[in-house]
Short mmCIF file of C-alpha atoms in Angstrom, two decimals:
data_model
loop_
_atom_site.label_atom_id
_atom_site.label_comp_id
_atom_site.label_asym_id
_atom_site.label_seq_id
_atom_site.Cartn_x
_atom_site.Cartn_y
_atom_site.Cartn_z
CA MET A 11 -8.34 -19.32 32.98
CA SER A 12 -12.10 -19.57 32.60
CA ILE A 13 -13.79 -20.62 29.36
CA ARG A 14 -15.19 -17.11 29.02
CA GLN A 15 -11.71 -15.61 29.27
CA ALA A 16 -10.23 -18.11 26.83
CA TYR A 17 -12.78 -17.40 24.11
CA SER A 18 -13.67 -13.78 24.75
CA PRO A 19 -13.45 -11.58 21.61
CA ARG A 20 -10.40 -9.39 21.14
CA PHE A 21 -10.88 -5.72 20.31
CA VAL A 22 -8.59 -2.85 19.49
CA TYR A 23 -9.94 0.69 19.64
CA ASP A 24 -9.27 2.89 16.64
CA SER A 25 -9.77 6.64 16.77
CA ILE A 26 -11.31 6.68 13.27
CA TRP A 27 -13.51 3.58 13.17
CA GLY A 28 -14.04 2.78 16.86
CA ASP A 29 -13.81 -0.81 18.17
CA ILE A 30 -12.29 -3.26 15.69
CA GLN A 31 -12.87 -6.90 16.55
CA LEU A 32 -10.06 -9.32 15.75
CA THR A 33 -10.05 -13.05 15.20
CA ASN A 34 -7.49 -15.20 16.99
CA CYS A 35 -5.56 -15.49 13.74
CA GLU A 36 -5.45 -11.72 13.26
CA TYR A 37 -4.47 -11.16 16.87
CA LYS A 38 -1.49 -13.51 16.42
CA ILE A 39 -0.48 -11.76 13.19
CA ILE A 40 -0.54 -8.35 14.85
CA ASN A 41 1.76 -9.57 17.59
CA THR A 42 4.45 -10.90 15.26
CA GLU A 43 7.72 -9.03 15.17
CA THR A 44 7.22 -8.34 11.46
CA PHE A 45 3.89 -6.59 11.99
CA GLN A 46 4.95 -4.76 15.16
CA ARG A 47 7.64 -3.04 13.06
CA LEU A 48 4.84 -1.01 11.47
CA LYS A 49 4.33 0.80 14.78
CA HIS A 50 7.60 2.57 14.09
CA ILE A 51 7.10 3.55 10.42
CA LYS A 52 5.38 6.88 9.87
CA GLN A 53 2.41 6.78 7.54
CA MET A 54 3.09 10.17 5.98
CA SER A 55 6.87 10.41 6.10
CA LEU A 56 7.83 14.05 6.88
CA ALA A 57 4.34 15.52 6.47
CA TYR A 58 4.44 16.48 10.17
CA ILE A 59 6.75 19.36 9.20
CA GLY A 60 3.79 21.13 7.63
CA HIS A 61 1.00 19.50 9.68
CA ALA A 62 2.18 18.78 13.21
CA GLY A 63 -0.40 16.08 13.90
CA ALA A 64 0.67 13.81 11.05
CA GLN A 65 2.60 11.47 13.34
CA HIS A 66 0.52 8.30 12.85
CA THR A 67 1.96 5.01 11.68
CA ARG A 68 1.43 2.18 9.21
CA PHE A 69 0.32 0.03 12.16
CA GLU A 70 -2.91 1.90 12.83
CA HIS A 71 -3.54 2.41 9.12
CA SER A 72 -3.33 -1.36 8.57
CA LEU A 73 -5.87 -2.00 11.32
CA GLY A 74 -8.16 0.59 9.77
CA CYS A 75 -7.86 -1.10 6.38
CA LEU A 76 -8.95 -4.38 7.97
CA TYR A 77 -12.08 -2.71 9.30
CA VAL A 78 -12.96 -0.98 6.01
CA ALA A 79 -12.27 -4.09 3.92
CA ASP A 80 -14.49 -6.21 6.17
CA TYR A 81 -17.28 -3.60 6.02
CA LEU A 82 -17.16 -3.33 2.23
CA ALA A 83 -16.96 -7.08 1.66
CA ARG A 84 -20.08 -7.69 3.76
CA THR A 85 -22.05 -4.60 2.70
CA ILE A 86 -21.59 -4.48 -1.08
CA VAL A 87 -24.56 -6.06 -2.84
CA VAL A 88 -24.73 -7.99 -6.12
CA PHE A 89 -25.76 -5.99 -9.15
CA ASP A 90 -28.33 -8.33 -10.64
CA GLY A 91 -29.88 -11.79 -10.61
CA GLU A 92 -27.39 -13.06 -13.16
CA THR A 93 -24.57 -12.40 -10.73
CA ALA A 94 -26.43 -14.09 -7.85
CA THR A 95 -27.06 -17.16 -10.01
CA ALA A 96 -23.45 -17.36 -11.13
CA LEU A 97 -22.11 -17.18 -7.55
CA LYS A 98 -24.60 -19.78 -6.34
CA GLU A 99 -22.64 -22.38 -8.33
CA TYR A 100 -19.81 -21.88 -5.82
CA GLY A 101 -22.06 -22.14 -2.78
CA ILE A 102 -22.14 -18.37 -2.29
CA THR A 103 -25.70 -17.20 -1.75
CA ALA A 104 -27.14 -13.71 -2.08
CA GLU A 105 -29.65 -12.90 0.65
CA ASP A 106 -31.37 -9.59 -0.12
CA GLY A 107 -28.46 -8.89 -2.45
CA ARG A 108 -25.74 -9.39 0.19
CA LEU A 109 -23.46 -12.40 -0.04
CA ALA A 110 -23.56 -15.18 2.53
CA GLY A 111 -22.61 -18.83 3.02
CA ASP A 112 -19.55 -20.71 4.26
CA PRO A 113 -17.45 -20.06 1.11
CA PHE A 114 -18.14 -16.34 1.50
CA GLU A 115 -17.03 -16.36 5.15
CA ARG A 116 -13.77 -17.99 4.04
CA ILE A 117 -13.33 -15.25 1.45
CA VAL A 118 -13.95 -12.51 4.05
CA ALA A 119 -11.36 -14.06 6.37
CA HIS A 120 -8.77 -13.77 3.60
CA VAL A 121 -9.90 -10.26 2.62
CA ARG A 122 -9.41 -9.08 6.22
CA ILE A 123 -5.92 -10.56 6.48
CA ALA A 124 -4.91 -9.21 3.07
CA ALA A 125 -5.98 -5.72 4.18
CA LEU A 126 -4.06 -6.16 7.43
CA LEU A 127 -0.86 -7.22 5.65
CA HIS A 128 -0.96 -5.11 2.49
CA ASP A 129 1.64 -2.62 3.83
CA ILE A 130 3.84 -5.05 5.74
CA GLY A 131 6.61 -4.64 3.17
CA HIS A 132 7.05 -0.89 3.61
CA ALA A 133 10.54 0.45 4.16
CA PRO A 134 11.16 3.23 6.72
CA MET A 135 9.50 6.56 5.99
CA SER A 136 6.97 4.75 3.82
CA HIS A 137 7.14 5.72 0.13
CA LEU A 138 10.54 7.43 0.07
CA PHE A 139 12.37 4.29 -1.12
CA GLU A 140 10.01 4.04 -4.08
CA GLU A 141 10.83 7.63 -4.99
CA VAL A 142 14.53 6.74 -4.96
CA SER A 143 13.86 3.71 -7.18
CA LYS A 144 12.07 5.90 -9.75
CA ARG A 145 15.06 8.24 -10.02
CA TYR A 146 17.78 5.60 -9.81
CA PRO A 147 16.27 2.34 -11.10
CA LYS A 148 19.70 0.78 -11.66
CA LEU A 149 20.30 0.78 -7.90
CA PHE A 150 17.28 -1.50 -7.46
CA GLU A 151 18.13 -4.06 -10.14
CA PHE A 152 19.00 -7.52 -8.90
CA HIS A 153 19.14 -10.89 -10.64
CA VAL A 154 20.04 -13.92 -8.57
CA GLN A 155 21.88 -15.69 -11.40
CA ASP A 156 24.09 -12.64 -11.99
CA ALA A 157 25.00 -12.38 -8.33
CA LYS A 158 25.98 -16.04 -8.12
CA ALA A 159 27.97 -16.04 -11.35
CA GLY A 160 29.55 -12.63 -10.97
CA GLN A 161 30.99 -13.03 -7.49
CA PRO A 162 32.03 -16.64 -6.91
CA GLY A 163 33.41 -17.51 -3.52
CA GLN A 164 32.08 -14.37 -1.84
CA ARG A 165 29.68 -14.72 1.06
CA SER A 166 26.47 -12.78 1.22
CA ASP A 167 23.63 -12.59 3.69
CA LEU A 168 21.11 -12.27 0.85
CA PRO A 169 18.46 -15.04 0.93
CA PHE A 170 19.23 -16.49 -2.51
CA ASP A 171 16.87 -19.45 -2.06
CA HIS A 172 14.00 -17.07 -1.36
CA PHE A 173 14.96 -14.77 -4.22
CA ARG A 174 14.95 -17.67 -6.65
CA ALA A 175 11.35 -18.39 -5.66
CA PHE A 176 10.30 -14.73 -5.60
CA ASN A 177 12.51 -11.77 -6.43
CA PRO A 178 11.05 -8.52 -4.97
CA PHE A 179 13.40 -6.41 -7.11
CA ILE A 180 11.62 -7.35 -10.32
CA HIS A 181 9.24 -4.41 -10.92
CA TYR A 182 10.18 -3.23 -7.42
CA ARG A 183 7.71 -1.45 -5.15
CA HIS A 184 6.67 -1.95 -1.54
CA GLU A 185 3.89 -4.44 -2.43
CA LYS A 186 6.58 -6.80 -3.71
CA TYR A 187 8.12 -6.89 -0.25
CA SER A 188 4.68 -7.42 1.29
CA ILE A 189 4.45 -10.54 -0.86
CA TYR A 190 8.00 -11.51 0.12
CA GLN A 191 7.18 -11.28 3.83
CA ILE A 192 3.96 -13.27 3.44
CA LEU A 193 5.77 -15.99 1.51
CA PHE A 194 8.85 -16.40 3.68
CA ASP A 195 8.30 -14.98 7.17
CA GLU A 196 8.39 -18.02 9.47
CA GLU A 197 6.06 -16.62 12.15
CA LEU A 198 3.41 -15.69 9.61
CA THR A 199 3.75 -19.06 7.87
CA ARG A 200 3.04 -20.94 11.12
CA ILE A 201 -0.01 -18.80 11.82
CA PHE A 202 -1.36 -19.34 8.31
CA GLN A 203 -0.93 -23.09 8.67
CA ASP A 204 -2.62 -23.18 12.07
CA HIS A 205 -5.66 -21.30 10.79
CA ALA A 206 -5.94 -22.75 7.26
CA ILE A 207 -5.13 -19.46 5.53
CA ASP A 208 -4.11 -19.76 1.89
CA LYS A 209 -1.05 -17.60 1.11
CA GLY A 210 -1.93 -17.69 -2.56
CA TRP A 211 -5.25 -15.99 -1.90
CA ILE A 212 -3.67 -13.31 0.30
CA ILE A 213 -0.97 -12.50 -2.25
CA TYR A 214 -3.42 -12.35 -5.13
CA LEU A 215 -5.73 -10.00 -3.24
CA ILE A 216 -2.84 -7.66 -2.43
CA ASP A 217 -1.06 -7.49 -5.77
CA GLY A 218 -2.68 -9.78 -8.32
CA TYR A 219 0.32 -12.10 -8.18
CA GLN A 220 -0.56 -15.79 -8.57
CA ILE A 221 1.29 -18.79 -7.19
CA GLY A 222 0.40 -22.47 -7.00
CA ASN A 223 -2.96 -23.80 -8.09
CA LYS A 224 -5.45 -21.87 -10.19
CA LEU A 225 -7.44 -19.41 -8.11
CA PRO A 226 -11.25 -19.24 -8.19
CA SER A 227 -12.36 -16.65 -10.75
CA TYR A 228 -14.73 -14.90 -8.31
CA LEU A 229 -11.76 -13.82 -6.17
CA ASN A 230 -11.14 -11.00 -8.64
CA MET A 231 -14.23 -9.20 -7.30
CA PHE A 232 -12.76 -9.04 -3.83
CA ARG A 233 -9.32 -8.04 -5.02
CA ALA A 234 -10.84 -4.64 -5.90
CA ILE A 235 -11.51 -4.11 -2.18
CA ILE A 236 -7.78 -4.49 -1.39
CA SER A 237 -5.96 -3.21 -4.47
CA GLY A 238 -8.38 -1.31 -6.70
CA ASP A 239 -8.97 2.30 -7.58
CA PHE A 240 -11.59 2.62 -4.83
CA ASP A 241 -10.17 0.24 -2.23
CA SER A 242 -10.10 0.08 1.55
CA ASP A 243 -6.54 1.42 1.61
CA ARG A 244 -7.54 4.75 0.08
CA ILE A 245 -10.68 5.10 2.13
CA ASP A 246 -8.77 4.64 5.37
CA TYR A 247 -5.74 6.77 4.61
CA ILE A 248 -7.81 9.65 3.27
CA ASN A 249 -10.00 9.71 6.38
CA ARG A 250 -7.08 9.07 8.73
CA ASP A 251 -4.60 11.49 7.17
CA PHE A 252 -7.10 14.34 7.05
CA ASN A 253 -8.09 13.64 10.65
CA ARG A 254 -4.50 13.66 11.91
CA CYS A 255 -3.76 16.85 10.00
CA GLY A 256 -6.73 18.56 11.62
CA ILE A 257 -8.63 19.05 8.35
CA ASN A 258 -12.39 18.53 8.30
CA SER A 259 -12.91 16.22 5.38
CA VAL A 260 -14.38 12.74 5.33
CA ILE A 261 -15.61 9.88 3.18
CA ASP A 262 -18.91 8.48 4.48
CA LEU A 263 -18.21 4.73 4.52
CA PRO A 264 -21.83 3.48 4.70
CA ARG A 265 -22.85 5.80 1.89
CA TYR A 266 -19.77 4.93 -0.14
CA ALA A 267 -20.50 1.19 0.14
CA LEU A 268 -23.77 1.82 -1.72
CA SER A 269 -21.83 2.92 -4.79
CA LEU A 270 -20.17 -0.48 -5.35
CA ASN A 271 -21.68 -3.71 -6.67
CA TYR A 272 -20.44 -7.24 -7.22
CA CYS A 273 -21.06 -8.13 -10.84
CA ALA A 274 -20.62 -11.18 -13.10
CA PHE A 275 -20.09 -10.50 -16.81
CA PRO A 276 -20.55 -13.30 -19.33
CA ALA A 277 -17.08 -14.30 -20.48
CA THR A 278 -16.27 -13.47 -24.09
CA ASP A 279 -13.37 -15.94 -24.09
CA GLU A 280 -14.01 -19.19 -22.27
CA SER A 281 -10.62 -20.72 -23.05
CA ASP A 282 -9.83 -20.78 -19.33
CA GLY A 283 -13.05 -22.66 -18.59
CA CYS A 284 -14.75 -19.75 -16.80
CA GLU A 285 -18.27 -18.87 -17.85
CA TYR A 286 -18.17 -15.47 -16.13
CA ASN A 287 -15.71 -12.67 -15.44
CA TYR A 288 -16.21 -11.26 -11.93
CA ARG A 289 -15.62 -7.61 -11.09
CA THR A 290 -16.54 -4.99 -8.55
CA ILE A 291 -18.18 -2.12 -10.38
CA ILE A 292 -19.42 1.38 -9.65
CA ASN A 293 -23.16 1.81 -9.78
CA THR A 294 -23.80 5.00 -11.71
CA ASN A 295 -26.73 5.83 -9.45
CA PHE A 296 -24.16 6.65 -6.75
CA ILE A 297 -21.43 8.15 -8.90
CA MET A 298 -21.06 11.18 -6.60
CA GLU A 299 -19.78 8.98 -3.77
CA THR A 300 -16.86 7.68 -5.83
CA SER A 301 -16.29 11.13 -7.31
CA ASN A 302 -15.99 12.44 -3.76
CA LEU A 303 -13.29 9.87 -2.98
CA LEU A 304 -11.26 11.03 -5.99
CA PHE A 305 -11.71 14.67 -5.06
CA GLN A 306 -10.79 14.11 -1.41
CA ARG A 307 -7.66 12.25 -2.52
CA TYR A 308 -6.76 15.22 -4.72
CA MET A 309 -7.33 17.62 -1.84
CA LEU A 310 -5.14 15.53 0.44
CA THR A 311 -2.35 15.68 -2.12
CA ARG A 312 -2.65 19.43 -2.61
CA ARG A 313 -3.13 20.46 1.01
CA VAL A 314 -0.83 17.99 2.78
CA HIS A 315 1.54 16.02 0.54
CA GLN A 316 2.47 19.08 -1.52
CA ASN A 317 3.08 21.28 1.48
CA GLU A 318 6.15 23.28 0.42
CA SER A 319 8.29 22.78 3.50
CA ALA A 320 7.49 19.09 3.97
CA ALA A 321 8.01 18.34 0.27
CA LEU A 322 11.37 20.14 0.28
CA HIS A 323 12.71 18.16 3.22
CA GLU A 324 11.41 14.90 1.81
CA GLN A 325 13.37 15.60 -1.38
CA LEU A 326 16.50 16.20 0.68
CA LEU A 327 15.99 12.94 2.60
CA ILE A 328 15.40 11.07 -0.68
CA ALA A 329 18.69 12.48 -1.99
CA VAL A 330 20.57 11.35 1.13
CA ILE A 331 19.06 7.85 0.89
CA ALA A 332 20.04 7.67 -2.79
CA GLN A 333 23.62 8.72 -2.08
CA TYR A 334 23.91 6.16 0.69
CA ILE A 335 22.62 3.37 -1.56
CA LYS A 336 25.13 4.46 -4.23
CA MET A 337 27.91 4.21 -1.67
CA LYS A 338 26.77 0.69 -0.69
CA GLU A 339 26.75 -0.29 -4.37
CA LYS A 340 30.39 0.83 -4.73
CA GLU A 341 31.36 -1.45 -1.84
CA GLY A 342 30.53 -4.46 -4.02
CA ASN A 343 28.99 -7.80 -3.09
CA TRP A 344 25.56 -6.31 -3.83
CA GLY A 345 25.82 -4.00 -0.83
CA ASN A 346 23.03 -1.78 -2.15
CA ILE A 347 20.62 -4.71 -2.49
CA ARG A 348 21.55 -6.07 0.92
CA TRP A 349 20.83 -2.71 2.56
CA ILE A 350 17.53 -2.21 0.72
CA HIS A 351 16.50 -5.74 1.73
CA THR A 352 17.35 -5.04 5.36
CA ALA A 353 15.43 -1.76 5.26
CA HIS A 354 12.27 -3.54 4.09
CA THR A 355 12.46 -6.45 6.48
CA VAL A 356 14.17 -5.17 9.65
CA TYR A 357 14.59 -1.40 9.86
CA ARG A 358 12.28 1.00 11.61
CA ASP A 359 12.38 4.74 10.95
CA SER A 360 14.84 5.29 13.77
CA ASP A 361 17.18 2.55 12.52
CA MET A 362 17.44 4.04 9.05
CA LEU A 363 17.87 7.59 10.35
CA GLU A 364 20.71 6.43 12.61
CA VAL A 365 22.50 4.93 9.62
CA LEU A 366 22.02 8.09 7.58
CA LYS A 367 23.16 10.22 10.50
CA SER A 368 26.52 8.45 10.53
CA PHE A 369 26.72 8.77 6.74
CA LEU A 370 26.20 12.55 6.81
CA GLU A 371 28.90 12.92 9.45
CA LYS A 372 31.44 11.56 6.95
CA LYS A 373 30.96 14.68 4.78
CA ASP A 374 30.83 12.69 1.54
CA ASP A 375 31.81 14.87 -1.46
CA ASP A 376 28.74 13.87 -3.45
CA LEU A 377 26.51 15.13 -0.67
CA ARG A 378 27.98 18.65 -0.73
CA ARG A 379 26.45 19.29 -4.14
CA PHE A 380 22.97 19.62 -2.72
CA LEU A 381 23.53 20.36 0.99
CA PRO A 382 24.19 24.11 1.45
CA MET A 383 25.61 23.78 4.97
CA LYS A 384 28.81 21.90 5.68
CA ASP A 385 27.52 20.92 9.10
CA THR A 386 24.13 19.66 7.88
CA THR A 387 22.87 16.75 9.99
CA ILE A 388 20.01 14.36 9.55
CA ASN A 389 18.23 16.22 12.35
CA HIS A 390 18.26 19.41 10.27
CA ILE A 391 16.32 17.55 7.60
CA ILE A 392 13.81 15.65 9.71
CA ASP A 393 13.19 18.70 11.91
CA GLY A 394 12.32 20.81 8.85
CA ALA A 395 15.11 23.33 9.43
CA MET A 396 16.46 23.61 5.87
CA GLY A 397 13.74 25.73 4.25
CA ARG A 398 15.56 29.04 4.65
CA HIS A 399 18.45 27.78 2.52
CA TYR A 400 16.36 27.04 -0.59
CA THR A 401 14.13 28.98 -2.98
CA ILE A 402 10.91 27.08 -3.65
CA ASN A 403 9.49 27.37 -7.17
CA ARG A 404 5.74 27.94 -7.36
CA VAL A 405 3.66 26.85 -10.32
CA THR A 406 0.17 28.31 -10.62
CA VAL A 407 -2.75 27.99 -13.01
CA GLN A 408 -4.41 31.33 -12.31
CA SER A 409 -5.46 31.73 -15.93
CA LEU A 410 -7.92 28.85 -15.58
CA SER A 411 -11.35 29.25 -14.07
CA PRO A 412 -11.92 27.63 -10.63
CA PHE A 413 -14.20 25.11 -12.32
CA ALA A 414 -11.38 23.95 -14.64
CA ARG A 415 -8.37 24.05 -12.30
CA TYR A 416 -9.03 20.79 -10.46
CA PRO A 417 -9.43 18.46 -13.47
CA ALA A 418 -6.66 20.22 -15.42
CA HIS A 419 -4.16 19.89 -12.59
CA PHE A 420 -5.22 16.32 -11.78
CA ILE A 421 -4.88 15.10 -15.36
CA ALA A 422 -1.59 16.92 -15.81
CA CYS A 423 -0.17 15.13 -12.78
CA HIS A 424 -1.55 11.74 -13.82
CA LYS A 425 -1.16 11.50 -17.59
CA GLU A 426 -1.73 7.76 -17.56
CA LEU A 427 -5.32 8.51 -16.57
CA ILE A 428 -5.98 9.92 -20.04
CA HIS A 429 -5.35 6.52 -21.60
CA ASP A 430 -7.20 4.73 -18.83
CA PHE A 431 -10.21 7.01 -19.22
CA GLU A 432 -10.36 6.42 -22.96
CA THR A 433 -10.14 2.67 -22.40
CA VAL A 434 -13.03 2.73 -19.94
CA LEU A 435 -15.20 4.66 -22.36
CA HIS A 436 -14.66 2.06 -25.06
CA ARG A 437 -15.46 -0.93 -22.90
CA ALA A 438 -18.65 -2.72 -23.66
CA LEU A 439 -20.20 -2.32 -20.23
CA SER A 440 -23.22 -0.31 -21.25
CA ASN A 441 -25.49 -3.35 -20.92
CA LYS A 442 -24.98 -3.21 -17.14
CA ASN A 443 -25.26 0.60 -16.99
CA ALA A 444 -22.13 0.61 -14.82
CA ILE A 445 -18.54 1.77 -14.83
CA ASP A 446 -15.86 -0.82 -14.14
#
């Protein structure tokens, strides 16, 4: 092999963002068995029932997040001279407002990998497991000490040593299993070691979880790019999901990047030794760009995720998953936890559907309460063939003016935003003329 071949850049072409260049480290990560699993997990679950093109996967979404995160990290400028001076203490320079320097390049390398791996812990059919956990939280409760003490002498394939170090069932959601995979997957660990990647940085960027030594305070700015209200994840999935569904709607990435700034705020409490608190803020001069992201996300929810037929069949599939997990719990030896763990670390969509297919064939009595047909199969559900057996309730807000319907519906569906909005208004950020 020639030198040119050995060191030639690696690209993957993405239908949304075009050519995405990969480092050797990223190329190795993508080719691990753990990451390849994402090729077989649908991004939008059963949304293809209502929008036939919604067949894309977590794999391509993760690559898109890498691209967007890299673009934002390099394009966002510092808000003021105070921020530039504060970052200079760490060797991070601000040339024409944009960050540069060796420490910054190390940060970007970790931001890219965090974006690439942020969804690696998804179970099959993406968010359906989290919906089950919200309805039946007891099925997702697991404490290592209880398992050891409660069932002495019984064997289990649960990784107790790993769970003692990090238990993904505490405040369960898919990000917890992303952290779990990053911490304990052997292939990923070897790659991180070979390329001097700090797991602690990656985990913090994804979920704010801290392990090991104290992290540099400026890393909080970049966490907003991976796991904030206006992060790379949302920018990619909104653009990608609309595109796959054939809907003309888009977030202009270059324009959107203008709306964000890196900012250092003088610390009010220096007990941790930090002189500044670092955040990524919204510049109010470009508030329409971030408002557009929120509106496009709302439109995606209304036009695609709340499609009547797709939503109905997703609820049926959630019910089947819940009943299966209940059955595994009754088997004892933490069968429910073992199956959930396997789903997050091994299963692809097809693997889970095959298990549920066999379960439905048993004609479990609990299933008959919500399945109108005795011969219902998993194919009836995933093919979208059950709509004629159900009456779908419709809730409208026709009494409101068109101008008021959007915010009224959005706030009603996200009541926690009321508290968050009030908190933001009371924050003392007016001196920067910015919104956190």
